[in-house]
mmCIF file of C-alpha atoms in Angstrom:
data_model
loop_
_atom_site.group_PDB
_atom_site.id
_atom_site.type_symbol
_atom_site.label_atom_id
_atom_site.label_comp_id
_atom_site.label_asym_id
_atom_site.label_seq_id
_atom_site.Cartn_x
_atom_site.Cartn_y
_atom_site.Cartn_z
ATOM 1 C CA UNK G 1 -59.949 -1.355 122.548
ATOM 2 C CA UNK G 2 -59.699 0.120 119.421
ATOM 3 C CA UNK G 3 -55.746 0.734 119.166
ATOM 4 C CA UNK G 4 -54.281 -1.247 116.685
ATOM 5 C CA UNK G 5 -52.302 -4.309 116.935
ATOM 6 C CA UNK G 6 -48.954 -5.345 115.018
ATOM 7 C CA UNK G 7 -48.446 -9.015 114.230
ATOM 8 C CA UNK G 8 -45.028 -10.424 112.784
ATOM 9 C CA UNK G 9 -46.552 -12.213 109.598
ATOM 10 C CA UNK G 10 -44.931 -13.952 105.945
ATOM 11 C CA UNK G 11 -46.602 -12.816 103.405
ATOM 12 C CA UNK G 12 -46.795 -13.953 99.117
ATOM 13 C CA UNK G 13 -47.814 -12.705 95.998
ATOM 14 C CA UNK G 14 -47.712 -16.387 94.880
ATOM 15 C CA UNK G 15 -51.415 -17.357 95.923
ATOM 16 C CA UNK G 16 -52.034 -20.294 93.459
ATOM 17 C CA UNK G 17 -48.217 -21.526 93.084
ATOM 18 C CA UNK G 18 -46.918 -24.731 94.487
ATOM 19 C CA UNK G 19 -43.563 -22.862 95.173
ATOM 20 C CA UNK G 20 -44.424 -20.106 97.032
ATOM 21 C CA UNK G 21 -41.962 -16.789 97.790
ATOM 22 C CA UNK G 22 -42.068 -15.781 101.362
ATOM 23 C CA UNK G 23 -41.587 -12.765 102.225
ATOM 24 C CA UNK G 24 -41.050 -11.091 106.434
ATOM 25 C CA UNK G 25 -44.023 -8.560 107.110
ATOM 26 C CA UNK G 26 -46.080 -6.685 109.413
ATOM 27 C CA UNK G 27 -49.914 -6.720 110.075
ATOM 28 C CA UNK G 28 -51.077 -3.911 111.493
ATOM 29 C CA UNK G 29 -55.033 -4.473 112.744
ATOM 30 C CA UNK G 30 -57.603 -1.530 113.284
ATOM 31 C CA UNK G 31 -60.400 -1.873 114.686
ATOM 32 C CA UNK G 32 -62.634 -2.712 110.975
ATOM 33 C CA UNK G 33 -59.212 -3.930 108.570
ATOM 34 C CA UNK G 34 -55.874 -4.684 108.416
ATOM 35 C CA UNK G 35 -52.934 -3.396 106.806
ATOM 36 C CA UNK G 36 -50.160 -5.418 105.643
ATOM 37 C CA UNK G 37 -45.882 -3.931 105.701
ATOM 38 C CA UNK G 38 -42.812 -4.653 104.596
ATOM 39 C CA UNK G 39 -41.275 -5.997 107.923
ATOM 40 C CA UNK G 40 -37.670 -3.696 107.001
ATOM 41 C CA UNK G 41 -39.555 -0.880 104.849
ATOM 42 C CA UNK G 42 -36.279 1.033 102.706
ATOM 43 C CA UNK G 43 -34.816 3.727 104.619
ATOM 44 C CA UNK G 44 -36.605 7.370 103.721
ATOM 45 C CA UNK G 45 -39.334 5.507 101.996
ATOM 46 C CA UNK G 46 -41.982 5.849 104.839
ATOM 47 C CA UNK G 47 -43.995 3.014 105.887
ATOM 48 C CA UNK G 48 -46.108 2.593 102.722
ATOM 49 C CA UNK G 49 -49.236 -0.297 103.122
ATOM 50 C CA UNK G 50 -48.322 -3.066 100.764
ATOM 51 C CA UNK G 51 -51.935 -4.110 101.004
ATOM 52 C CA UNK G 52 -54.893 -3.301 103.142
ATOM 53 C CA UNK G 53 -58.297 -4.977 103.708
ATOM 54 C CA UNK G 54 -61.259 -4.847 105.213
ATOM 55 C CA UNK G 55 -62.145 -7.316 108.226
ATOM 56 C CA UNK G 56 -65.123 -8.374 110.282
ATOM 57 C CA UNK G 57 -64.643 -7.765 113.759
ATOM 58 C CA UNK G 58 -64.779 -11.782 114.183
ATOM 59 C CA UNK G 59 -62.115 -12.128 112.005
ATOM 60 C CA UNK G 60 -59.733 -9.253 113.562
ATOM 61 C CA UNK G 61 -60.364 -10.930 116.903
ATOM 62 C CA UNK G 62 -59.543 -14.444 115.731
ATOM 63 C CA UNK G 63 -56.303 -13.279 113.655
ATOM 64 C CA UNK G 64 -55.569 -10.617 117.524
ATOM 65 C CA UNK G 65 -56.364 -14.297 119.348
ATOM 66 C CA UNK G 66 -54.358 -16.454 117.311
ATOM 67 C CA UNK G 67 -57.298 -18.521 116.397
ATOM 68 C CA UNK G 68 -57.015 -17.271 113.231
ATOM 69 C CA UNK G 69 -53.376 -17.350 111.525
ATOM 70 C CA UNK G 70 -53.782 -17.208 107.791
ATOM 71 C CA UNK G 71 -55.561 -14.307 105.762
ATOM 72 C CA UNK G 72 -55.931 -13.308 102.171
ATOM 73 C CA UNK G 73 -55.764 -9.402 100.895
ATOM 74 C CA UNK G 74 -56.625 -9.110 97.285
ATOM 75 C CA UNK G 75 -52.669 -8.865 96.341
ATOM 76 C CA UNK G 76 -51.376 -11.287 98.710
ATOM 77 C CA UNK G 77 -51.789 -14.375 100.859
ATOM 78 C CA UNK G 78 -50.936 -13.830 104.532
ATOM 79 C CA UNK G 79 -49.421 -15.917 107.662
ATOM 80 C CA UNK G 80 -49.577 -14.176 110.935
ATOM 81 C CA UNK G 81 -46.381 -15.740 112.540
ATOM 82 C CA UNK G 82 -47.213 -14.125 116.440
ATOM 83 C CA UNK G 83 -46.909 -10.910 117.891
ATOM 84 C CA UNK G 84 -44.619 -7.941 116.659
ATOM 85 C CA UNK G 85 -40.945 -7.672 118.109
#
């Protein structure tokens, strides 16, 4: 289907660090990328993207299947934790 699916992810801006910063987010996958949000976005600020990317459809099926649970967007590094509340 081509609606999109949310995922409950961490996500860093610490990609080479030892001590990383984790921080609660939301993937959002379309049907060709993914889009990555603050899991509380501010109230009256919208729901801005943090970060979006573009996927191969193998890839957005292995991060929607859970064989895939780690991703990188060119800001941050990504772990999909399991499906959105």
């Amino acid at each position: 289907s081509s609606s999109s699916r949310q995922f409950a992810c961490l996500y860093t801006r610490h990609k080479t660090q030892k001590r990383k910063v984790w921080r609660d987010g939301r993937l959002v996958l379309a049907s060709c990328s993914a889009s990555l949000h603050d899991a509380d976005p501010p109230p009256g600020g919208g729901d801005p993207a943090l970060d979006r990317t573009e996927l191969t459809r193998d890839e957005i099926d292995g991060l929607g299947s859970g064989r895939v649970d780690e991703m990188e967007t060119e800001r941050f590094l990504v772990t999909v934790e399991g499906p959105w509340r």
